[in-house]
mmCIF file of C-alpha atoms in Angstrom:
data_model
loop_
_atom_site.group_PDB
_atom_site.id
_atom_site.type_symbol
_atom_site.label_atom_id
_atom_site.label_comp_id
_atom_site.label_asym_id
_atom_site.label_seq_id
_atom_site.Cartn_x
_atom_site.Cartn_y
_atom_site.Cartn_z
ATOM 1 C CA UNK A 1 -55.944 41.467 90.700
ATOM 2 C CA UNK A 2 -59.529 40.561 91.500
ATOM 3 C CA UNK A 3 -58.965 36.879 90.675
ATOM 4 C CA UNK A 4 -55.797 36.783 92.772
ATOM 5 C CA UNK A 5 -57.674 38.292 95.702
ATOM 6 C CA UNK A 6 -60.463 35.732 95.360
ATOM 7 C CA UNK A 7 -57.980 32.860 95.398
ATOM 8 C CA UNK A 8 -56.145 34.289 98.382
ATOM 9 C CA UNK A 9 -59.371 34.887 100.282
ATOM 10 C CA UNK A 10 -60.653 31.375 99.572
ATOM 11 C CA UNK A 11 -57.333 29.940 100.697
ATOM 12 C CA UNK A 12 -57.564 31.899 103.944
ATOM 13 C CA UNK A 13 -61.121 30.690 104.495
ATOM 14 C CA UNK A 14 -60.063 27.068 103.988
ATOM 15 C CA UNK A 15 -57.073 27.526 106.295
ATOM 16 C CA UNK A 16 -59.383 28.884 109.011
ATOM 17 C CA UNK A 17 -61.725 25.912 108.541
ATOM 18 C CA UNK A 18 -58.766 23.555 108.896
ATOM 19 C CA UNK A 19 -57.563 25.318 112.042
ATOM 20 C CA UNK A 20 -61.001 24.993 113.604
ATOM 21 C CA UNK A 21 -61.188 21.361 112.526
ATOM 22 C CA UNK A 22 -57.819 20.634 114.129
ATOM 23 C CA UNK A 23 -58.870 22.364 117.347
ATOM 24 C CA UNK A 24 -62.084 20.362 117.573
ATOM 25 C CA UNK A 25 -60.284 17.131 116.741
ATOM 26 C CA UNK A 26 -57.739 17.776 119.499
ATOM 27 C CA UNK A 27 -60.490 18.534 122.008
ATOM 28 C CA UNK A 28 -62.450 15.402 121.115
ATOM 29 C CA UNK A 29 -59.266 13.318 121.211
ATOM 30 C CA UNK A 30 -58.777 14.228 124.861
ATOM 31 C CA UNK A 31 -62.090 12.470 125.488
ATOM 32 C CA UNK A 32 -61.239 9.638 123.030
ATOM 33 C CA UNK A 33 -64.347 10.647 121.079
ATOM 34 C CA UNK A 34 -63.963 9.365 117.501
ATOM 35 C CA UNK A 35 -67.565 9.807 116.389
ATOM 36 C CA UNK A 36 -68.633 11.031 112.953
ATOM 37 C CA UNK A 37 -67.958 14.696 112.068
ATOM 38 C CA UNK A 38 -65.083 14.858 114.555
ATOM 39 C CA UNK A 39 -62.212 13.795 112.335
ATOM 40 C CA UNK A 40 -59.686 15.431 110.032
ATOM 41 C CA UNK A 41 -60.830 14.146 106.650
ATOM 42 C CA UNK A 42 -63.022 16.755 104.959
ATOM 43 C CA UNK A 43 -65.204 15.823 101.987
ATOM 44 C CA UNK A 44 -64.568 19.087 100.232
ATOM 45 C CA UNK A 45 -64.237 20.865 97.850
ATOM 46 C CA UNK A 46 -66.877 20.084 95.257
ATOM 47 C CA UNK A 47 -65.155 20.822 91.952
ATOM 48 C CA UNK A 48 -67.933 19.576 89.714
ATOM 49 C CA UNK A 49 -68.967 22.028 87.014
ATOM 50 C CA UNK A 50 -71.963 24.227 87.901
ATOM 51 C CA UNK A 51 -73.651 23.113 84.683
ATOM 52 C CA UNK A 52 -77.390 23.063 85.429
ATOM 53 C CA UNK A 53 -79.175 24.956 88.243
ATOM 54 C CA UNK A 54 -81.680 22.108 88.565
ATOM 55 C CA UNK A 55 -78.939 19.910 90.032
ATOM 56 C CA UNK A 56 -79.203 19.697 93.816
ATOM 57 C CA UNK A 57 -75.523 20.276 94.603
ATOM 58 C CA UNK A 58 -74.895 23.511 92.705
ATOM 59 C CA UNK A 59 -74.687 25.567 95.909
ATOM 60 C CA UNK A 60 -71.433 23.717 96.697
ATOM 61 C CA UNK A 61 -69.791 24.429 93.343
ATOM 62 C CA UNK A 62 -67.481 27.267 92.362
ATOM 63 C CA UNK A 63 -68.352 27.986 88.745
ATOM 64 C CA UNK A 64 -69.535 26.807 85.339
ATOM 65 C CA UNK A 65 -66.066 27.618 84.010
ATOM 66 C CA UNK A 66 -63.388 24.880 84.110
ATOM 67 C CA UNK A 67 -60.493 27.317 84.552
ATOM 68 C CA UNK A 68 -62.083 29.293 87.384
ATOM 69 C CA UNK A 69 -63.245 26.134 89.125
ATOM 70 C CA UNK A 70 -59.704 24.764 88.866
ATOM 71 C CA UNK A 71 -58.140 27.889 90.338
ATOM 72 C CA UNK A 72 -60.561 28.153 93.236
ATOM 73 C CA UNK A 73 -60.412 24.429 93.909
ATOM 74 C CA UNK A 74 -56.627 24.551 94.143
ATOM 75 C CA UNK A 75 -56.745 27.486 96.576
ATOM 76 C CA UNK A 76 -59.287 25.734 98.796
ATOM 77 C CA UNK A 77 -57.399 22.421 98.843
ATOM 78 C CA UNK A 78 -54.104 24.091 99.660
ATOM 79 C CA UNK A 79 -55.783 26.011 102.473
ATOM 80 C CA UNK A 80 -57.292 22.864 103.971
ATOM 81 C CA UNK A 81 -54.148 20.760 103.753
ATOM 82 C CA UNK A 82 -51.540 23.333 104.762
ATOM 83 C CA UNK A 83 -47.989 23.859 103.577
ATOM 84 C CA UNK A 84 -46.022 21.285 105.583
ATOM 85 C CA UNK A 85 -44.184 18.927 103.191
ATOM 86 C CA UNK A 86 -44.813 15.887 105.418
ATOM 87 C CA UNK A 87 -47.917 16.484 107.519
ATOM 88 C CA UNK A 88 -51.426 17.390 106.448
ATOM 89 C CA UNK A 89 -53.398 19.929 108.439
ATOM 90 C CA UNK A 90 -56.554 18.191 107.243
ATOM 91 C CA UNK A 91 -57.357 15.974 104.258
ATOM 92 C CA UNK A 92 -59.104 17.648 101.321
ATOM 93 C CA UNK A 93 -61.320 15.481 99.113
ATOM 94 C CA UNK A 94 -61.989 16.609 95.555
ATOM 95 C CA UNK A 95 -65.454 15.430 94.545
ATOM 96 C CA UNK A 96 -67.451 13.993 92.774
ATOM 97 C CA UNK A 97 -65.305 12.303 90.124
ATOM 98 C CA UNK A 98 -66.705 12.751 87.458
ATOM 99 C CA UNK A 99 -69.513 14.299 85.309
ATOM 100 C CA UNK A 100 -71.831 14.356 88.329
ATOM 101 C CA UNK A 101 -74.248 17.102 87.324
ATOM 102 C CA UNK A 102 -77.742 15.644 87.056
ATOM 103 C CA UNK A 103 -80.325 15.273 89.808
ATOM 104 C CA UNK A 104 -83.042 12.994 88.436
ATOM 105 C CA UNK A 105 -80.717 10.103 87.602
ATOM 106 C CA UNK A 106 -77.832 10.915 89.915
ATOM 107 C CA UNK A 107 -77.857 7.516 91.691
ATOM 108 C CA UNK A 108 -78.117 5.195 88.702
ATOM 109 C CA UNK A 109 -77.771 7.173 85.505
ATOM 110 C CA UNK A 110 -74.891 7.191 83.060
ATOM 111 C CA UNK A 111 -73.267 10.345 81.694
ATOM 112 C CA UNK A 112 -72.373 9.952 78.030
ATOM 113 C CA UNK A 113 -69.328 12.152 77.502
ATOM 114 C CA UNK A 114 -66.764 12.130 74.697
ATOM 115 C CA UNK A 115 -63.049 12.303 75.451
ATOM 116 C CA UNK A 116 -62.627 15.904 74.305
ATOM 117 C CA UNK A 117 -65.437 17.099 76.582
ATOM 118 C CA UNK A 118 -63.980 15.163 79.501
ATOM 119 C CA UNK A 119 -60.540 16.639 79.067
ATOM 120 C CA UNK A 120 -61.604 20.195 78.266
ATOM 121 C CA UNK A 121 -64.624 20.553 80.544
ATOM 122 C CA UNK A 122 -65.033 17.906 83.248
ATOM 123 C CA UNK A 123 -61.432 16.856 84.015
ATOM 124 C CA UNK A 124 -59.487 20.138 84.425
ATOM 125 C CA UNK A 125 -60.560 20.987 87.985
ATOM 126 C CA UNK A 126 -59.838 17.446 89.172
ATOM 127 C CA UNK A 127 -56.519 17.357 87.350
ATOM 128 C CA UNK A 128 -55.480 20.640 88.962
ATOM 129 C CA UNK A 129 -56.615 19.339 92.347
ATOM 130 C CA UNK A 130 -54.227 16.407 91.969
ATOM 131 C CA UNK A 131 -51.260 17.787 90.042
ATOM 132 C CA UNK A 132 -51.144 21.332 91.466
ATOM 133 C CA UNK A 133 -52.869 21.238 94.863
ATOM 134 C CA UNK A 134 -51.830 17.641 95.700
ATOM 135 C CA UNK A 135 -55.254 16.715 97.100
ATOM 136 C CA UNK A 136 -54.890 13.714 99.396
ATOM 137 C CA UNK A 137 -58.302 12.254 98.609
ATOM 138 C CA UNK A 138 -60.808 12.004 95.762
ATOM 139 C CA UNK A 139 -64.468 10.974 96.004
ATOM 140 C CA UNK A 140 -65.997 8.912 93.218
ATOM 141 C CA UNK A 141 -69.396 9.903 91.873
ATOM 142 C CA UNK A 142 -72.712 8.043 92.055
ATOM 143 C CA UNK A 143 -73.273 8.114 88.315
ATOM 144 C CA UNK A 144 -71.720 5.997 85.622
ATOM 145 C CA UNK A 145 -69.501 7.376 82.894
ATOM 146 C CA UNK A 146 -70.244 5.942 79.466
ATOM 147 C CA UNK A 147 -71.913 2.912 81.035
ATOM 148 C CA UNK A 148 -69.377 2.119 83.788
ATOM 149 C CA UNK A 149 -70.155 3.348 87.337
ATOM 150 C CA UNK A 150 -67.538 5.871 88.454
ATOM 151 C CA UNK A 151 -66.740 4.054 91.707
ATOM 152 C CA UNK A 152 -65.938 0.874 89.769
ATOM 153 C CA UNK A 153 -64.337 2.561 86.793
ATOM 154 C CA UNK A 154 -60.690 1.579 86.413
ATOM 155 C CA UNK A 155 -60.244 4.037 83.542
ATOM 156 C CA UNK A 156 -61.075 6.904 85.917
ATOM 157 C CA UNK A 157 -59.637 5.644 89.203
ATOM 158 C CA UNK A 158 -56.491 3.939 87.947
ATOM 159 C CA UNK A 159 -55.646 4.983 84.380
ATOM 160 C CA UNK A 160 -56.449 8.695 84.736
ATOM 161 C CA UNK A 161 -56.063 9.441 88.467
ATOM 162 C CA UNK A 162 -53.044 7.326 89.321
ATOM 163 C CA UNK A 163 -51.192 6.587 86.104
ATOM 164 C CA UNK A 164 -51.775 9.800 84.144
ATOM 165 C CA UNK A 165 -52.024 12.366 86.957
ATOM 166 C CA UNK A 166 -49.811 10.644 89.523
ATOM 167 C CA UNK A 167 -52.369 10.551 92.348
ATOM 168 C CA UNK A 168 -50.984 8.863 95.487
ATOM 169 C CA UNK A 169 -53.878 9.328 97.895
ATOM 170 C CA UNK A 170 -57.134 7.656 98.816
ATOM 171 C CA UNK A 171 -60.214 7.239 96.648
ATOM 172 C CA UNK A 172 -63.460 7.046 98.612
ATOM 173 C CA UNK A 173 -66.906 6.297 97.239
ATOM 174 C CA UNK A 174 -69.832 8.658 97.557
ATOM 175 C CA UNK A 175 -72.343 7.665 100.239
ATOM 176 C CA UNK A 176 -73.699 4.146 99.559
ATOM 177 C CA UNK A 177 -72.316 4.275 96.015
ATOM 178 C CA UNK A 178 -71.013 0.719 96.361
ATOM 179 C CA UNK A 179 -74.548 -0.458 97.120
ATOM 180 C CA UNK A 180 -75.757 1.446 94.065
ATOM 181 C CA UNK A 181 -73.536 -0.701 91.837
ATOM 182 C CA UNK A 182 -76.038 -3.520 92.222
ATOM 183 C CA UNK A 183 -79.225 -1.828 93.450
ATOM 184 C CA UNK A 184 -79.347 0.938 90.823
ATOM 185 C CA UNK A 185 -76.738 0.430 88.107
ATOM 186 C CA UNK A 186 -77.218 -3.357 87.974
ATOM 187 C CA UNK A 187 -73.484 -3.476 87.236
ATOM 188 C CA UNK A 188 -73.016 -6.177 89.867
ATOM 189 C CA UNK A 189 -75.372 -8.851 91.188
ATOM 190 C CA UNK A 190 -74.410 -8.843 94.873
ATOM 191 C CA UNK A 191 -72.789 -6.648 97.516
ATOM 192 C CA UNK A 192 -69.613 -8.712 97.504
ATOM 193 C CA UNK A 193 -69.338 -8.535 93.728
ATOM 194 C CA UNK A 194 -69.869 -4.771 93.838
ATOM 195 C CA UNK A 195 -67.261 -4.355 96.573
ATOM 196 C CA UNK A 196 -64.743 -6.450 94.648
ATOM 197 C CA UNK A 197 -65.276 -4.544 91.409
ATOM 198 C CA UNK A 198 -64.860 -1.196 93.148
ATOM 199 C CA UNK A 199 -61.759 -2.229 95.108
ATOM 200 C CA UNK A 200 -60.043 -3.660 92.044
ATOM 201 C CA UNK A 201 -60.881 -0.553 90.024
ATOM 202 C CA UNK A 202 -59.106 1.652 92.568
ATOM 203 C CA UNK A 203 -61.746 2.674 95.136
ATOM 204 C CA UNK A 204 -59.964 2.329 98.490
ATOM 205 C CA UNK A 205 -62.811 3.076 100.906
ATOM 206 C CA UNK A 206 -66.600 2.990 100.990
ATOM 207 C CA UNK A 207 -68.197 6.048 102.543
ATOM 208 C CA UNK A 208 -70.785 3.873 104.264
ATOM 209 C CA UNK A 209 -70.173 0.338 105.605
ATOM 210 C CA UNK A 210 -70.483 -1.633 102.364
ATOM 211 C CA UNK A 211 -66.818 -2.651 102.421
ATOM 212 C CA UNK A 212 -67.025 -4.013 105.961
ATOM 213 C CA UNK A 213 -69.267 -6.906 104.953
ATOM 214 C CA UNK A 214 -68.770 -6.761 101.204
ATOM 215 C CA UNK A 215 -65.001 -7.225 101.196
ATOM 216 C CA UNK A 216 -65.165 -9.989 103.780
ATOM 217 C CA UNK A 217 -67.592 -11.944 101.607
ATOM 218 C CA UNK A 218 -65.634 -11.079 98.463
ATOM 219 C CA UNK A 219 -62.462 -12.460 100.044
ATOM 220 C CA UNK A 220 -64.230 -15.622 101.196
ATOM 221 C CA UNK A 221 -65.516 -16.176 97.646
ATOM 222 C CA UNK A 222 -62.057 -15.420 96.214
ATOM 223 C CA UNK A 223 -63.244 -12.404 94.256
ATOM 224 C CA UNK A 224 -60.325 -10.462 95.777
ATOM 225 C CA UNK A 225 -57.052 -11.419 97.467
ATOM 226 C CA UNK A 226 -54.956 -10.008 100.293
ATOM 227 C CA UNK A 227 -52.890 -8.024 97.788
ATOM 228 C CA UNK A 228 -55.985 -6.115 96.671
ATOM 229 C CA UNK A 229 -56.840 -5.302 100.283
ATOM 230 C CA UNK A 230 -53.274 -4.401 101.254
ATOM 231 C CA UNK A 231 -52.961 -1.949 98.372
ATOM 232 C CA UNK A 232 -55.977 0.049 99.598
ATOM 233 C CA UNK A 233 -55.002 -0.359 103.252
ATOM 234 C CA UNK A 234 -51.540 1.096 102.643
ATOM 235 C CA UNK A 235 -53.060 4.198 101.066
ATOM 236 C CA UNK A 236 -55.506 4.696 103.946
ATOM 237 C CA UNK A 237 -52.893 4.178 106.663
ATOM 238 C CA UNK A 238 -50.491 6.526 104.870
ATOM 239 C CA UNK A 239 -53.055 9.308 105.218
ATOM 240 C CA UNK A 240 -53.368 8.604 108.947
ATOM 241 C CA UNK A 241 -49.606 8.926 109.310
ATOM 242 C CA UNK A 242 -49.606 12.150 107.294
ATOM 243 C CA UNK A 243 -52.274 13.528 109.640
ATOM 244 C CA UNK A 244 -50.039 12.735 112.618
ATOM 245 C CA UNK A 245 -52.550 10.321 114.114
ATOM 246 C CA UNK A 246 -49.861 7.764 114.908
ATOM 247 C CA UNK A 247 -47.391 10.191 116.422
ATOM 248 C CA UNK A 248 -46.694 9.782 120.169
ATOM 249 C CA UNK A 249 -47.997 13.314 120.771
ATOM 250 C CA UNK A 250 -51.338 12.375 119.153
#
């Protein structure tokens, strides 16, 4: 009964957050104010495992237990997104995918994790976020997984998220994670190469502005084509429609 109450309470908290977010968005829209922090896409919840208290993001996490984290993550996502089958109240973003639990090397380190540990420990909360809660967005992590940066990792972003779990939403990078592909991971040599690798792997948006210049240069150098761009664009625009942003009523 205690666990059920916790899930219900967390769902109510998330629903209240979404209601306030909608109210603020509507108020700002009257003034045509589209500045940062005034939208409907929330970069929450953090469903990483609370593995080590020395990590700087542990205050955002739910638990060190995969099952509990999954249950609470689902409740929070459902509260943020609402129950309408067509429209989203707000967009929930499950983050940071995946194995993002170390502070000292969080921008350029690689997590070495075997498949059993991924599937039993690091994946469950994200899988539940997608398959049960139907999260509309997922944020890729700064770190690499087994040598391949998460935001350019087709195994994570395409094979697992989309093909295995049936994810239909938008993948967004962590802040400046596309830059980190060449500045920290040395996985790419240039911004345009980093942007192309991430886009092709399944990362639809950059949290900062790396894609603005990076994809333009990547297209000019034929590292990507219009089909690659259109695939990501369709996913992003679909979320805008699901938020009601293109409805006549606003």
